[in-house]
PDB file of C-alpha atoms and ligand atoms in Angstrom:
ATOM      1  CA  MET A   1      -7.443 -77.756 -36.013  1.00  0.00           C
ATOM      2  CA  SER A   2      -5.801 -78.286 -39.314  1.00  0.00           C
ATOM      3  CA  LEU A   3      -4.567 -75.734 -41.731  1.00  0.00           C
ATOM      4  CA  MET A   4      -5.015 -76.864 -44.866  1.00  0.00           C
ATOM      5  CA  SER A   5      -6.302 -74.467 -47.574  1.00  0.00           C
ATOM      6  CA  GLY A   6      -7.090 -77.317 -50.360  1.00  0.00           C
ATOM      7  CA  GLU A   7      -5.886 -77.230 -53.491  1.00  0.00           C
ATOM      8  CA  ARG A   8      -4.886 -73.583 -53.224  1.00  0.00           C
ATOM      9  CA  THR A   9      -1.366 -72.789 -52.359  1.00  0.00           C
ATOM     10  CA  PHE A  10      -0.773 -72.260 -48.483  1.00  0.00           C
ATOM     11  CA  ARG A  11       0.172 -68.966 -48.150  1.00  0.00           C
ATOM     12  CA  LEU A  12       2.384 -66.925 -45.838  1.00  0.00           C
ATOM     13  CA  GLY A  13       2.765 -63.293 -44.560  1.00  0.00           C
ATOM     14  CA  VAL A  14       5.925 -62.905 -42.998  1.00  0.00           C
ATOM     15  CA  LEU A  15       6.495 -59.902 -40.226  1.00  0.00           C
ATOM     16  CA  GLY A  16       9.776 -59.138 -39.275  1.00  0.00           C
ATOM     17  CA  SER A  17      11.870 -56.120 -37.743  1.00  0.00           C
ATOM     18  CA  GLY A  18      15.708 -57.412 -38.397  1.00  0.00           C
ATOM     19  CA  LYS A  19      18.184 -59.028 -40.692  1.00  0.00           C
ATOM     20  CA  GLY A  20      15.630 -61.808 -41.635  1.00  0.00           C
ATOM     21  CA  SER A  21      17.632 -64.761 -41.537  1.00  0.00           C
ATOM     22  CA  ASN A  22      14.846 -66.792 -40.467  1.00  0.00           C
ATOM     23  CA  PHE A  23      12.582 -65.112 -43.153  1.00  0.00           C
ATOM     24  CA  VAL A  24      15.241 -66.369 -46.143  1.00  0.00           C
ATOM     25  CA  ALA A  25      15.509 -69.679 -44.799  1.00  0.00           C
ATOM     26  CA  ILE A  26      11.640 -69.994 -45.096  1.00  0.00           C
ATOM     27  CA  ALA A  27      11.331 -68.178 -48.424  1.00  0.00           C
ATOM     28  CA  ASP A  28      13.900 -70.345 -49.721  1.00  0.00           C
ATOM     29  CA  ALA A  29      12.362 -73.745 -48.691  1.00  0.00           C
ATOM     30  CA  CYS A  30       9.559 -72.196 -50.638  1.00  0.00           C
ATOM     31  CA  SER A  31      11.021 -71.976 -53.239  1.00  0.00           C
ATOM     32  CA  ALA A  32      12.763 -75.343 -53.340  1.00  0.00           C
ATOM     33  CA  GLY A  33       9.310 -77.068 -52.313  1.00  0.00           C
ATOM     34  CA  THR A  34      10.717 -78.328 -49.310  1.00  0.00           C
ATOM     35  CA  VAL A  35       8.163 -76.101 -47.481  1.00  0.00           C
ATOM     36  CA  PRO A  36       4.812 -76.368 -49.455  1.00  0.00           C
ATOM     37  CA  ALA A  37       3.725 -72.902 -49.010  1.00  0.00           C
ATOM     38  CA  GLU A  38       4.586 -69.703 -50.711  1.00  0.00           C
ATOM     39  CA  VAL A  39       5.373 -65.762 -49.385  1.00  0.00           C
ATOM     40  CA  ALA A  40       2.515 -64.052 -49.871  1.00  0.00           C
ATOM     41  CA  VAL A  41       3.765 -60.506 -48.301  1.00  0.00           C
ATOM     42  CA  VAL A  42       6.505 -59.223 -45.910  1.00  0.00           C
ATOM     43  CA  LEU A  43       5.465 -56.737 -43.241  1.00  0.00           C
ATOM     44  CA  SER A  44       8.016 -54.853 -41.021  1.00  0.00           C
ATOM     45  CA  ASP A  45       7.487 -52.006 -38.564  1.00  0.00           C
ATOM     46  CA  VAL A  46      11.308 -50.761 -39.601  1.00  0.00           C
ATOM     47  CA  GLU A  47      11.815 -48.885 -42.717  1.00  0.00           C
ATOM     48  CA  ASN A  48      15.203 -49.751 -43.484  1.00  0.00           C
ATOM     49  CA  ALA A  49      14.954 -53.334 -42.131  1.00  0.00           C
ATOM     50  CA  LEU A  50      17.057 -55.637 -44.447  1.00  0.00           C
ATOM     51  CA  ILE A  51      14.188 -58.501 -43.912  1.00  0.00           C
ATOM     52  CA  LEU A  52      12.517 -55.981 -46.686  1.00  0.00           C
ATOM     53  CA  GLU A  53      15.134 -55.799 -49.027  1.00  0.00           C
ATOM     54  CA  ARG A  54      16.048 -59.422 -49.040  1.00  0.00           C
ATOM     55  CA  ALA A  55      12.239 -60.197 -49.963  1.00  0.00           C
ATOM     56  CA  ARG A  56      12.319 -57.523 -53.040  1.00  0.00           C
ATOM     57  CA  GLU A  57      15.527 -59.207 -54.011  1.00  0.00           C
ATOM     58  CA  ARG A  58      13.430 -61.940 -54.318  1.00  0.00           C
ATOM     59  CA  GLY A  59      10.268 -60.133 -56.420  1.00  0.00           C
ATOM     60  CA  LEU A  60       8.516 -60.843 -53.266  1.00  0.00           C
ATOM     61  CA  SER A  61       5.718 -58.124 -52.478  1.00  0.00           C
ATOM     62  CA  ALA A  62       7.471 -56.130 -48.925  1.00  0.00           C
ATOM     63  CA  ARG A  63       5.762 -53.522 -47.339  1.00  0.00           C
ATOM     64  CA  PHE A  64       6.887 -50.811 -44.238  1.00  0.00           C
ATOM     65  CA  ILE A  65       3.933 -50.352 -42.026  1.00  0.00           C
ATOM     66  CA  PRO A  66       4.637 -47.654 -39.543  1.00  0.00           C
ATOM     67  CA  PRO A  67       4.237 -49.044 -35.907  1.00  0.00           C
ATOM     68  CA  GLY A  68       2.736 -45.703 -34.566  1.00  0.00           C
ATOM     69  CA  LYS A  69       3.021 -44.404 -31.053  1.00  0.00           C
ATOM     70  CA  PHE A  70       4.385 -46.931 -28.753  1.00  0.00           C
ATOM     71  CA  ARG A  71       7.518 -48.715 -28.724  1.00  0.00           C
ATOM     72  CA  THR A  72       6.635 -52.413 -28.153  1.00  0.00           C
ATOM     73  CA  LYS A  73       3.138 -52.736 -29.442  1.00  0.00           C
ATOM     74  CA  LEU A  74       0.998 -51.167 -32.441  1.00  0.00           C
ATOM     75  CA  ASP A  75      -1.229 -48.785 -31.646  1.00  0.00           C
ATOM     76  CA  GLU A  76      -4.728 -49.100 -33.018  1.00  0.00           C
ATOM     77  CA  THR A  77      -4.364 -47.666 -36.095  1.00  0.00           C
ATOM     78  CA  ALA A  78      -1.281 -49.671 -37.080  1.00  0.00           C
ATOM     79  CA  GLU A  79      -2.995 -52.713 -36.143  1.00  0.00           C
ATOM     80  CA  ALA A  80      -5.918 -52.258 -38.361  1.00  0.00           C
ATOM     81  CA  ALA A  81      -3.070 -51.988 -41.183  1.00  0.00           C
ATOM     82  CA  TYR A  82      -1.496 -54.805 -40.722  1.00  0.00           C
ATOM     83  CA  ILE A  83      -4.485 -57.087 -40.574  1.00  0.00           C
ATOM     84  CA  ALA A  84      -5.621 -55.286 -43.527  1.00  0.00           C
ATOM     85  CA  ALA A  85      -2.385 -56.034 -45.251  1.00  0.00           C
ATOM     86  CA  LEU A  86      -2.268 -59.457 -44.469  1.00  0.00           C
ATOM     87  CA  ARG A  87      -6.178 -60.050 -45.319  1.00  0.00           C
ATOM     88  CA  GLU A  88      -5.623 -58.525 -48.715  1.00  0.00           C
ATOM     89  CA  ALA A  89      -2.543 -61.153 -48.968  1.00  0.00           C
ATOM     90  CA  ARG A  90      -5.158 -63.826 -48.274  1.00  0.00           C
ATOM     91  CA  VAL A  91      -2.631 -65.345 -45.687  1.00  0.00           C
ATOM     92  CA  ASP A  92      -3.303 -68.610 -44.315  1.00  0.00           C
ATOM     93  CA  LEU A  93      -0.374 -68.098 -41.790  1.00  0.00           C
ATOM     94  CA  VAL A  94       0.849 -65.101 -40.190  1.00  0.00           C
ATOM     95  CA  VAL A  95       4.763 -66.063 -39.459  1.00  0.00           C
ATOM     96  CA  LEU A  96       6.634 -64.116 -36.960  1.00  0.00           C
ATOM     97  CA  ALA A  97      10.452 -63.950 -37.734  1.00  0.00           C
ATOM     98  CA  GLY A  98      11.940 -60.935 -35.838  1.00  0.00           C
ATOM     99  CA  PHE A  99       8.765 -59.258 -35.371  1.00  0.00           C
ATOM    100  CA  MET A 100      10.033 -57.124 -32.380  1.00  0.00           C
ATOM    101  CA  ARG A 101       6.790 -56.188 -31.388  1.00  0.00           C
ATOM    102  CA  ILE A 102       3.777 -57.681 -29.107  1.00  0.00           C
ATOM    103  CA  LEU A 103       0.561 -58.280 -30.840  1.00  0.00           C
ATOM    104  CA  LYS A 104      -2.558 -58.456 -28.829  1.00  0.00           C
ATOM    105  CA  GLY A 105      -6.387 -58.348 -29.280  1.00  0.00           C
ATOM    106  CA  GLU A 106      -7.964 -57.692 -32.282  1.00  0.00           C
ATOM    107  CA  PHE A 107      -4.980 -58.765 -34.162  1.00  0.00           C
ATOM    108  CA  LEU A 108      -4.574 -62.201 -32.440  1.00  0.00           C
ATOM    109  CA  ARG A 109      -8.804 -62.808 -32.348  1.00  0.00           C
ATOM    110  CA  THR A 110      -8.521 -62.094 -36.606  1.00  0.00           C
ATOM    111  CA  PHE A 111      -5.848 -64.676 -36.876  1.00  0.00           C
ATOM    112  CA  ALA A 112      -6.785 -66.672 -34.147  1.00  0.00           C
ATOM    113  CA  GLN A 113      -4.409 -70.075 -34.140  1.00  0.00           C
ATOM    114  CA  ARG A 114      -3.093 -68.790 -37.047  1.00  0.00           C
ATOM    115  CA  VAL A 115       0.186 -66.824 -36.093  1.00  0.00           C
ATOM    116  CA  VAL A 116       3.275 -68.221 -35.237  1.00  0.00           C
ATOM    117  CA  ASN A 117       6.852 -67.305 -33.815  1.00  0.00           C
ATOM    118  CA  ILE A 118      10.579 -68.588 -33.419  1.00  0.00           C
ATOM    119  CA  HIS A 119      11.625 -67.607 -29.919  1.00  0.00           C
ATOM    120  CA  PRO A 120      15.562 -68.329 -29.346  1.00  0.00           C
ATOM    121  CA  ALA A 121      15.544 -70.167 -26.352  1.00  0.00           C
ATOM    122  CA  LEU A 122      14.043 -73.085 -24.525  1.00  0.00           C
ATOM    123  CA  LEU A 123      10.555 -72.060 -23.802  1.00  0.00           C
ATOM    124  CA  PRO A 124       9.266 -71.457 -20.757  1.00  0.00           C
ATOM    125  CA  SER A 125      12.522 -70.612 -19.950  1.00  0.00           C
ATOM    126  CA  PHE A 126      13.900 -67.076 -20.980  1.00  0.00           C
ATOM    127  CA  PRO A 127      10.885 -65.727 -22.760  1.00  0.00           C
ATOM    128  CA  GLY A 128      11.268 -62.440 -23.928  1.00  0.00           C
ATOM    129  CA  LEU A 129      14.292 -59.998 -25.243  1.00  0.00           C
ATOM    130  CA  GLU A 130      17.709 -61.542 -26.059  1.00  0.00           C
ATOM    131  CA  ALA A 131      16.787 -64.497 -24.650  1.00  0.00           C
ATOM    132  CA  TRP A 132      19.895 -66.107 -25.746  1.00  0.00           C
ATOM    133  CA  LYS A 133      21.896 -63.326 -23.348  1.00  0.00           C
ATOM    134  CA  GLN A 134      19.220 -64.492 -20.740  1.00  0.00           C
ATOM    135  CA  ALA A 135      20.783 -68.242 -20.774  1.00  0.00           C
ATOM    136  CA  LEU A 136      23.980 -67.474 -21.101  1.00  0.00           C
ATOM    137  CA  ASP A 137      24.103 -65.045 -17.814  1.00  0.00           C
ATOM    138  CA  TYR A 138      22.017 -67.598 -15.778  1.00  0.00           C
ATOM    139  CA  GLY A 139      24.578 -70.485 -17.103  1.00  0.00           C
ATOM    140  CA  VAL A 140      22.756 -72.915 -18.466  1.00  0.00           C
ATOM    141  CA  LYS A 141      24.263 -75.352 -20.442  1.00  0.00           C
ATOM    142  CA  VAL A 142      21.904 -76.050 -23.019  1.00  0.00           C
ATOM    143  CA  THR A 143      19.300 -73.764 -24.386  1.00  0.00           C
ATOM    144  CA  GLY A 144      17.602 -73.816 -27.607  1.00  0.00           C
ATOM    145  CA  VAL A 145      14.861 -72.849 -30.037  1.00  0.00           C
ATOM    146  CA  THR A 146      11.344 -72.899 -29.923  1.00  0.00           C
ATOM    147  CA  VAL A 147       8.477 -72.842 -32.359  1.00  0.00           C
ATOM    148  CA  HIS A 148       5.669 -71.698 -31.063  1.00  0.00           C
ATOM    149  CA  PHE A 149       1.512 -70.584 -31.660  1.00  0.00           C
ATOM    150  CA  VAL A 150       1.310 -66.945 -30.561  1.00  0.00           C
ATOM    151  CA  ASP A 151      -1.509 -66.278 -27.917  1.00  0.00           C
ATOM    152  CA  GLN A 152      -2.175 -63.354 -25.055  1.00  0.00           C
ATOM    153  CA  GLY A 153       0.622 -63.904 -23.283  1.00  0.00           C
ATOM    154  CA  ILE A 154       4.519 -62.999 -23.712  1.00  0.00           C
ATOM    155  CA  ASP A 155       5.965 -66.143 -25.493  1.00  0.00           C
ATOM    156  CA  THR A 156       3.065 -68.500 -23.481  1.00  0.00           C
ATOM    157  CA  GLY A 157       1.613 -69.968 -26.517  1.00  0.00           C
ATOM    158  CA  PRO A 158       1.610 -73.955 -27.501  1.00  0.00           C
ATOM    159  CA  ILE A 159       4.700 -75.143 -28.342  1.00  0.00           C
ATOM    160  CA  LEU A 160       4.663 -76.929 -31.853  1.00  0.00           C
ATOM    161  CA  ALA A 161       8.565 -77.552 -31.928  1.00  0.00           C
ATOM    162  CA  GLN A 162      11.642 -77.267 -29.760  1.00  0.00           C
ATOM    163  CA  GLN A 163      15.501 -77.970 -30.745  1.00  0.00           C
ATOM    164  CA  THR A 164      18.314 -77.834 -28.404  1.00  0.00           C
ATOM    165  CA  VAL A 165      21.469 -75.999 -28.574  1.00  0.00           C
ATOM    166  CA  PRO A 166      24.765 -76.573 -26.344  1.00  0.00           C
ATOM    167  CA  VAL A 167      26.148 -73.609 -24.787  1.00  0.00           C
ATOM    168  CA  LEU A 168      30.147 -73.668 -25.041  1.00  0.00           C
ATOM    169  CA  ALA A 169      32.899 -72.759 -22.956  1.00  0.00           C
ATOM    170  CA  GLY A 170      33.577 -69.290 -24.240  1.00  0.00           C
ATOM    171  CA  ASP A 171      30.549 -68.201 -25.783  1.00  0.00           C
ATOM    172  CA  THR A 172      29.846 -64.977 -25.778  1.00  0.00           C
ATOM    173  CA  PRO A 173      26.231 -63.177 -26.741  1.00  0.00           C
ATOM    174  CA  ALA A 174      26.886 -63.305 -30.255  1.00  0.00           C
ATOM    175  CA  THR A 175      28.538 -66.755 -30.802  1.00  0.00           C
ATOM    176  CA  LEU A 176      25.716 -68.607 -29.183  1.00  0.00           C
ATOM    177  CA  HIS A 177      23.322 -66.476 -30.710  1.00  0.00           C
ATOM    178  CA  ALA A 178      24.706 -67.433 -34.147  1.00  0.00           C
ATOM    179  CA  ARG A 179      24.611 -71.545 -33.468  1.00  0.00           C
ATOM    180  CA  ILE A 180      20.858 -70.589 -31.941  1.00  0.00           C
ATOM    181  CA  GLN A 181      19.827 -68.919 -35.195  1.00  0.00           C
ATOM    182  CA  GLU A 182      21.718 -71.850 -37.256  1.00  0.00           C
ATOM    183  CA  ALA A 183      18.854 -74.104 -35.529  1.00  0.00           C
ATOM    184  CA  GLU A 184      16.015 -71.801 -36.144  1.00  0.00           C
ATOM    185  CA  ARG A 185      17.066 -72.053 -39.564  1.00  0.00           C
ATOM    186  CA  ALA A 186      16.287 -75.620 -39.877  1.00  0.00           C
ATOM    187  CA  LEU A 187      13.671 -75.410 -37.166  1.00  0.00           C
ATOM    188  CA  TYR A 188      11.292 -72.978 -38.384  1.00  0.00           C
ATOM    189  CA  PRO A 189      10.709 -74.191 -42.377  1.00  0.00           C
ATOM    190  CA  ALA A 190      10.304 -77.732 -40.524  1.00  0.00           C
ATOM    191  CA  ALA A 191       7.475 -76.591 -38.664  1.00  0.00           C
ATOM    192  CA  ILE A 192       5.934 -74.400 -41.483  1.00  0.00           C
ATOM    193  CA  ALA A 193       6.145 -77.483 -43.415  1.00  0.00           C
ATOM    194  CA  ALA A 194       4.116 -79.596 -41.230  1.00  0.00           C
ATOM    195  CA  LEU A 195       1.436 -76.811 -40.696  1.00  0.00           C
ATOM    196  CA  ALA A 196       0.818 -76.177 -44.439  1.00  0.00           C
ATOM    197  CA  ARG A 197       0.212 -79.958 -45.004  1.00  0.00           C
ATOM    198  CA  GLY A 198      -1.973 -79.985 -42.070  1.00  0.00           C
ATOM    199  CA  ASP A 199      -0.049 -82.461 -40.169  1.00  0.00           C
ATOM    200  CA  VAL A 200      -0.490 -81.154 -36.797  1.00  0.00           C
ATOM    201  CA  LYS A 201      -3.529 -80.607 -34.783  1.00  0.00           C
ATOM    202  CA  VAL A 202      -3.595 -78.249 -31.319  1.00  0.00           C
ATOM    203  CA  GLN A 203      -5.601 -79.799 -28.417  1.00  0.00           C
ATOM    204  CA  GLY A 204      -5.445 -77.119 -25.756  1.00  0.00           C
ATOM    205  CA  ARG A 205      -1.350 -76.763 -24.822  1.00  0.00           C
ATOM    206  CA  GLN A 206      -0.430 -79.689 -26.692  1.00  0.00           C
ATOM    207  CA  THR A 207       0.526 -80.144 -30.211  1.00  0.00           C
ATOM    208  CA  VAL A 208      -0.059 -83.571 -31.812  1.00  0.00           C
ATOM    209  CA  TRP A 209       2.146 -84.119 -35.082  1.00  0.00           C
ATOM    210  CA  GLU A 210       0.920 -86.734 -37.354  1.00  0.00           C
ATOM    211  CA  THR A 211       4.118 -88.032 -38.687  1.00  0.00           C
ATOM    212  CA  PRO A 212       3.721 -90.984 -41.257  1.00  0.00           C
ATOM    213  CA  SER A 213       7.262 -92.259 -42.305  1.00  0.00           C
ATOM    214  CA  SER A 214       6.882 -90.288 -45.435  1.00  0.00           C
ATOM    215  CA  LYS A 215       6.650 -87.508 -44.351  1.00  0.00           C
ATOM    216  CA  LEU A 216       9.157 -85.116 -42.457  1.00  0.00           C
ATOM    217  CA  GLN A 217       9.548 -86.175 -38.314  1.00  0.00           C
ATOM    218  CA  ALA A 218       8.498 -83.736 -36.057  1.00  0.00           C
ATOM    219  CA  PRO A 219      12.052 -81.649 -35.044  1.00  0.00           C
ATOM    220  CA  ASN A 220      12.029 -82.170 -31.539  1.00  0.00           C
ATOM    221  CA  THR A 221      11.411 -86.149 -31.981  1.00  0.00           C
ATOM    222  CA  ARG A 222      14.847 -86.766 -34.044  1.00  0.00           C
TER     223      ARG A 222
HETATM  224  C1  LIG B   1      15.955 -64.466 -33.873  1.00  0.00           C
HETATM  225  O1  LIG B   1      17.441 -65.111 -33.487  1.00  0.00           O
HETATM  226  C2  LIG B   1      14.689 -64.441 -33.303  1.00  0.00           C
HETATM  227  O2  LIG B   1      14.838 -65.821 -32.517  1.00  0.00           O
HETATM  228  C3  LIG B   1      14.494 -63.514 -32.262  1.00  0.00           C
HETATM  229  O3  LIG B   1      15.102 -62.671 -33.573  1.00  0.00           O
HETATM  230  C4  LIG B   1      15.818 -62.570 -34.185  1.00  0.00           C
HETATM  231  C5  LIG B   1      15.517 -62.336 -35.698  1.00  0.00           C
HETATM  232  O4  LIG B   1      16.625 -62.751 -36.833  1.00  0.00           O
HETATM  233  N1  LIG B   1      13.025 -63.285 -31.953  1.00  0.00           N
HETATM  234  C6  LIG B   1      12.831 -62.804 -30.692  1.00  0.00           C
HETATM  235  O5  LIG B   1      14.095 -62.313 -30.187  1.00  0.00           O
HETATM  236  C7  LIG B   1      11.442 -62.856 -30.526  1.00  0.00           C
HETATM  237  N2  LIG B   1      11.378 -62.616 -29.078  1.00  0.00           N
HETATM  238  P1  LIG B   1      16.019 -62.884 -38.185  1.00  0.00           P
HETATM  239  O6  LIG B   1      15.765 -61.121 -38.355  1.00  0.00           O
HETATM  240  O7  LIG B   1      17.647 -62.834 -38.625  1.00  0.00           O
HETATM  241  O8  LIG B   1      15.363 -63.698 -38.544  1.00  0.00           O
END
């Protein structure tokens, strides 16, 4: 699969529910030209989420779209509204950046193999919520970050890139999450850059990176 969009700039639709540190890393990398893409729209299910403020500060289109009646997913009306907003913005890739709702059926059919997520652990370990806390509680010495395509499962789609992060003596959930987020801010832009360039192909569960020496290396092979 190639996600290249010809001569037109590759367009990102970013969905987030929180602080937006991943969004900032991606938007700034787009502005700096290290990610050959532009953020076309930012959407949030949380009206006062910092991610919306950070997008507006950068002059980007940012909208709160109410999620509807469920706690962990979008209801049918909300799902249709998210799809419409992303279509209107003509996005090539949907980037989940701390979006805390599960996306399903119609959304994933509309953007088949065009939705990516960042997860704060080395999948398939510790899927779901507060993965850094799960890792700490389990007692692992190494955890990390995973960028993956989103499929119908929870954190189960084909893996694009992974980066290890050590768990250090004395770590608290907050210190470990901060170290993980630092890794996220490097890994996510690198993975999106590769997708924007059409450098990644999906073959079943495998993602295959083409890494000519002139181009960025797959983060998990550095
Ligand atoms: C990130 O650490 C991301 O990995 C996590 O939410 C945080 C969002 O931070 N996502 C998940 O846990 C998804 N299951 P941000 O709003 O500062 O980018």
